[in-house]
Structures are given as structure tokens and as C-alpha cells.
């Protein structure tokens, strides 16, 4: 599968998250690919919904408030850190 995000950037983010948990995790390439696919799916769907809000408002330019509206409607994301 062709991905949009840079793989090295995602690897840095994963490494940073593992240090937040004070653990030295190793992650398989297939698992990293799955994380990347899930992250891209989330972002694409977020921006698609935000674009719908933008069109509903009669605008053609996506604004941060459109993204914030979608995030407010969706509610909090469970990160498993609580």
C-alpha cells in the first residue's frame, strides 16, 4: 500500500511515545505499517468531515474551526492513558 505520511516521521513519533511510558519497546515493521495506515485513515476521515462542514457553511476554504467542530462532534478519543 502506498502511504502519504513519511515512515521515518512515524517511527520517531512511536519512539517518543514509548519513552513517555518509560519503556524500551521494539515494534515490528508490519505493526508500524498498520499504525501508519490507521493514522492516515483517521486524518483523511477527519479532513473529509471537516470539508463537509466547510461546504455546509458555504465556504470553499477549509478553516481550523471546521476541524475543531468535527473533533467536538466526535467527542474525546480514548488513548488508553487514563
Short mmCIF file of N, CA and C in Angstrom, two decimals:
data_model
loop_
_atom_site.label_atom_id
_atom_site.label_comp_id
_atom_site.label_asym_id
_atom_site.label_seq_id
_atom_site.Cartn_x
_atom_site.Cartn_y
_atom_site.Cartn_z
N UNK A 1 0.84 -1.19 0.00
CA UNK A 1 0.00 0.00 0.00
C UNK A 1 0.88 1.25 0.00
N UNK A 2 0.49 2.21 -0.79
CA UNK A 2 1.22 3.48 -0.83
C UNK A 2 0.67 4.39 0.27
N UNK A 3 1.58 4.93 1.07
CA UNK A 3 1.17 5.80 2.17
C UNK A 3 1.55 7.24 1.88
N UNK A 4 0.88 8.14 2.57
CA UNK A 4 1.10 9.56 2.38
C UNK A 4 2.14 10.10 3.35
N UNK A 5 2.08 9.67 4.59
CA UNK A 5 2.99 10.16 5.62
C UNK A 5 4.36 9.53 5.48
N UNK A 6 5.35 10.27 5.90
CA UNK A 6 6.73 9.79 5.88
C UNK A 6 6.90 8.73 6.98
N UNK A 7 7.46 7.59 6.61
CA UNK A 7 7.62 6.49 7.56
C UNK A 7 8.59 6.85 8.68
N UNK A 8 9.65 7.57 8.37
CA UNK A 8 10.62 7.94 9.41
C UNK A 8 9.98 8.84 10.47
N UNK A 9 9.10 9.72 10.05
CA UNK A 9 8.41 10.59 10.99
C UNK A 9 7.56 9.76 11.94
N UNK A 10 6.85 8.80 11.39
CA UNK A 10 6.01 7.94 12.23
C UNK A 10 6.86 7.12 13.20
N UNK A 11 8.01 6.67 12.74
CA UNK A 11 8.91 5.91 13.62
C UNK A 11 9.40 6.78 14.77
N UNK A 12 9.70 8.05 14.50
CA UNK A 12 10.12 8.98 15.56
C UNK A 12 9.01 9.18 16.57
N UNK A 13 7.77 9.34 16.07
CA UNK A 13 6.63 9.53 16.96
C UNK A 13 6.42 8.30 17.84
N UNK A 14 6.55 7.12 17.27
CA UNK A 14 6.38 5.88 18.02
C UNK A 14 7.45 5.77 19.10
N UNK A 15 8.67 6.12 18.75
CA UNK A 15 9.78 6.05 19.71
C UNK A 15 9.55 7.05 20.85
N UNK A 16 9.07 8.24 20.51
CA UNK A 16 8.77 9.25 21.51
C UNK A 16 7.68 8.76 22.46
N UNK A 17 6.64 8.15 21.91
CA UNK A 17 5.56 7.63 22.75
C UNK A 17 6.05 6.52 23.68
N UNK A 18 6.93 5.67 23.19
CA UNK A 18 7.43 4.59 24.05
C UNK A 18 8.27 5.16 25.19
N UNK A 19 8.97 6.27 24.96
CA UNK A 19 9.74 6.88 26.05
C UNK A 19 8.81 7.55 27.06
N UNK A 20 7.63 8.00 26.61
CA UNK A 20 6.65 8.57 27.54
C UNK A 20 6.17 7.53 28.55
N UNK A 21 6.19 6.27 28.15
CA UNK A 21 5.78 5.19 29.05
C UNK A 21 6.97 4.58 29.78
N UNK A 22 8.14 5.21 29.67
CA UNK A 22 9.37 4.74 30.31
C UNK A 22 9.65 3.27 29.99
N UNK A 23 9.50 2.94 28.73
CA UNK A 23 9.74 1.56 28.30
C UNK A 23 10.50 1.58 26.98
N UNK A 24 11.29 0.57 26.79
CA UNK A 24 12.05 0.45 25.55
C UNK A 24 11.38 -0.62 24.70
N UNK A 25 10.37 -0.21 23.94
CA UNK A 25 9.62 -1.14 23.10
C UNK A 25 10.30 -1.30 21.76
N UNK A 26 10.15 -2.47 21.21
CA UNK A 26 10.56 -2.72 19.83
C UNK A 26 9.27 -3.01 19.08
N UNK A 27 9.20 -2.55 17.86
CA UNK A 27 7.99 -2.72 17.09
C UNK A 27 8.34 -3.32 15.73
N UNK A 28 7.55 -4.29 15.32
CA UNK A 28 7.79 -4.93 14.04
C UNK A 28 7.38 -4.00 12.90
N UNK A 29 8.00 -4.21 11.75
CA UNK A 29 7.71 -3.37 10.58
C UNK A 29 6.24 -3.46 10.19
N UNK A 30 5.66 -4.64 10.29
CA UNK A 30 4.25 -4.82 9.93
C UNK A 30 3.34 -4.05 10.89
N UNK A 31 3.70 -4.03 12.17
CA UNK A 31 2.92 -3.29 13.15
C UNK A 31 3.02 -1.79 12.90
N UNK A 32 4.22 -1.33 12.55
CA UNK A 32 4.40 0.08 12.24
C UNK A 32 3.60 0.46 10.99
N UNK A 33 3.56 -0.43 10.03
CA UNK A 33 2.78 -0.18 8.82
C UNK A 33 1.29 -0.09 9.15
N UNK A 34 0.82 -0.94 10.07
CA UNK A 34 -0.58 -0.91 10.49
C UNK A 34 -0.88 0.40 11.22
N UNK A 35 0.04 0.85 12.08
CA UNK A 35 -0.14 2.14 12.77
C UNK A 35 -0.22 3.29 11.77
N UNK A 36 0.65 3.24 10.78
CA UNK A 36 0.67 4.30 9.77
C UNK A 36 -0.63 4.31 8.98
N UNK A 37 -1.11 3.15 8.61
CA UNK A 37 -2.35 3.07 7.85
C UNK A 37 -3.53 3.59 8.67
N UNK A 38 -3.57 3.23 9.96
CA UNK A 38 -4.64 3.69 10.84
C UNK A 38 -4.58 5.21 11.04
N UNK A 39 -3.39 5.74 11.22
CA UNK A 39 -3.23 7.19 11.41
C UNK A 39 -3.67 7.95 10.17
N UNK A 40 -3.26 7.46 9.01
CA UNK A 40 -3.65 8.13 7.77
C UNK A 40 -5.15 8.03 7.54
N UNK A 41 -5.74 6.88 7.87
CA UNK A 41 -7.19 6.72 7.73
C UNK A 41 -7.91 7.74 8.61
N UNK A 42 -7.44 7.90 9.85
CA UNK A 42 -8.06 8.84 10.79
C UNK A 42 -7.97 10.27 10.25
N UNK A 43 -6.79 10.66 9.78
CA UNK A 43 -6.59 12.02 9.28
C UNK A 43 -7.45 12.29 8.04
N UNK A 44 -7.47 11.34 7.12
CA UNK A 44 -8.26 11.51 5.89
C UNK A 44 -9.74 11.66 6.24
N UNK A 45 -10.25 10.83 7.13
CA UNK A 45 -11.66 10.93 7.52
C UNK A 45 -11.96 12.21 8.27
N UNK A 46 -11.03 12.64 9.11
CA UNK A 46 -11.20 13.91 9.83
C UNK A 46 -11.30 15.07 8.85
N UNK A 47 -10.38 15.11 7.89
CA UNK A 47 -10.39 16.21 6.93
C UNK A 47 -11.57 16.13 5.97
N UNK A 48 -12.03 14.93 5.65
CA UNK A 48 -13.22 14.77 4.80
C UNK A 48 -14.44 15.34 5.51
N UNK A 49 -14.61 14.99 6.78
CA UNK A 49 -15.73 15.52 7.55
C UNK A 49 -15.62 17.03 7.73
N UNK A 50 -14.40 17.53 7.96
CA UNK A 50 -14.20 18.97 8.10
C UNK A 50 -14.53 19.69 6.80
N UNK A 51 -14.21 19.07 5.68
CA UNK A 51 -14.54 19.66 4.39
C UNK A 51 -16.05 19.73 4.19
N UNK A 52 -16.76 18.74 4.69
CA UNK A 52 -18.23 18.77 4.62
C UNK A 52 -18.79 19.93 5.44
N UNK A 53 -18.19 20.16 6.62
CA UNK A 53 -18.61 21.30 7.45
C UNK A 53 -18.35 22.61 6.72
N UNK A 54 -17.21 22.68 6.07
CA UNK A 54 -16.83 23.87 5.31
C UNK A 54 -17.84 24.13 4.19
N UNK A 55 -18.18 23.09 3.44
CA UNK A 55 -19.15 23.23 2.35
C UNK A 55 -20.52 23.61 2.89
N UNK A 56 -20.90 23.04 4.02
CA UNK A 56 -22.19 23.36 4.63
C UNK A 56 -22.26 24.84 5.02
N UNK A 57 -21.12 25.40 5.40
CA UNK A 57 -21.06 26.81 5.77
C UNK A 57 -20.99 27.72 4.54
N UNK A 58 -20.94 27.12 3.34
CA UNK A 58 -20.90 27.91 2.12
C UNK A 58 -19.52 28.42 1.77
N UNK A 59 -18.49 27.80 2.33
CA UNK A 59 -17.12 28.21 2.04
C UNK A 59 -16.42 27.14 1.23
N UNK A 60 -15.33 27.53 0.57
CA UNK A 60 -14.52 26.57 -0.17
C UNK A 60 -13.16 26.37 0.50
N UNK A 61 -12.81 27.24 1.43
CA UNK A 61 -11.53 27.15 2.12
C UNK A 61 -11.73 26.51 3.49
N UNK A 62 -11.03 25.42 3.71
CA UNK A 62 -11.10 24.73 5.00
C UNK A 62 -10.42 25.58 6.06
N UNK A 63 -11.08 25.74 7.19
CA UNK A 63 -10.54 26.54 8.27
C UNK A 63 -10.39 25.68 9.52
N UNK A 64 -9.50 26.10 10.43
CA UNK A 64 -9.31 25.32 11.66
C UNK A 64 -10.61 25.09 12.42
N UNK A 65 -11.51 26.04 12.37
CA UNK A 65 -12.78 25.87 13.11
C UNK A 65 -13.59 24.70 12.57
N UNK A 66 -13.43 24.37 11.28
CA UNK A 66 -14.12 23.21 10.72
C UNK A 66 -13.59 21.93 11.35
N UNK A 67 -12.28 21.85 11.50
CA UNK A 67 -11.66 20.67 12.11
C UNK A 67 -12.05 20.58 13.58
N UNK A 68 -12.05 21.72 14.28
CA UNK A 68 -12.44 21.73 15.69
C UNK A 68 -13.89 21.30 15.86
N UNK A 69 -14.76 21.71 14.95
CA UNK A 69 -16.16 21.32 15.01
C UNK A 69 -16.30 19.80 14.89
N UNK A 70 -15.59 19.23 13.94
CA UNK A 70 -15.64 17.77 13.76
C UNK A 70 -15.13 17.07 15.02
N UNK A 71 -14.04 17.56 15.58
CA UNK A 71 -13.49 16.94 16.80
C UNK A 71 -14.46 17.07 17.96
N UNK A 72 -15.15 18.22 18.06
CA UNK A 72 -16.15 18.40 19.12
C UNK A 72 -17.33 17.45 18.94
N UNK A 73 -17.77 17.27 17.70
CA UNK A 73 -18.90 16.38 17.43
C UNK A 73 -18.52 14.93 17.73
N UNK A 74 -17.33 14.54 17.35
CA UNK A 74 -16.88 13.16 17.57
C UNK A 74 -16.66 12.84 19.04
N UNK A 75 -16.30 13.83 19.82
CA UNK A 75 -16.05 13.60 21.24
C UNK A 75 -14.61 13.18 21.48
N UNK A 76 -14.27 12.96 22.74
CA UNK A 76 -12.88 12.63 23.08
C UNK A 76 -12.46 11.27 22.51
N UNK A 77 -11.19 11.19 22.19
CA UNK A 77 -10.61 9.94 21.68
C UNK A 77 -10.00 9.20 22.85
N UNK A 78 -10.32 7.92 22.98
CA UNK A 78 -9.76 7.11 24.06
C UNK A 78 -8.35 6.69 23.68
N UNK A 79 -7.36 7.25 24.39
CA UNK A 79 -5.97 6.92 24.10
C UNK A 79 -5.46 5.79 24.98
N UNK A 80 -6.26 5.39 25.95
CA UNK A 80 -5.84 4.31 26.83
C UNK A 80 -4.85 4.74 27.90
N UNK A 81 -4.64 6.05 28.05
CA UNK A 81 -3.66 6.56 29.02
C UNK A 81 -4.29 6.92 30.35
N UNK A 82 -5.59 6.80 30.47
CA UNK A 82 -6.24 7.24 31.71
C UNK A 82 -6.30 6.18 32.77
#
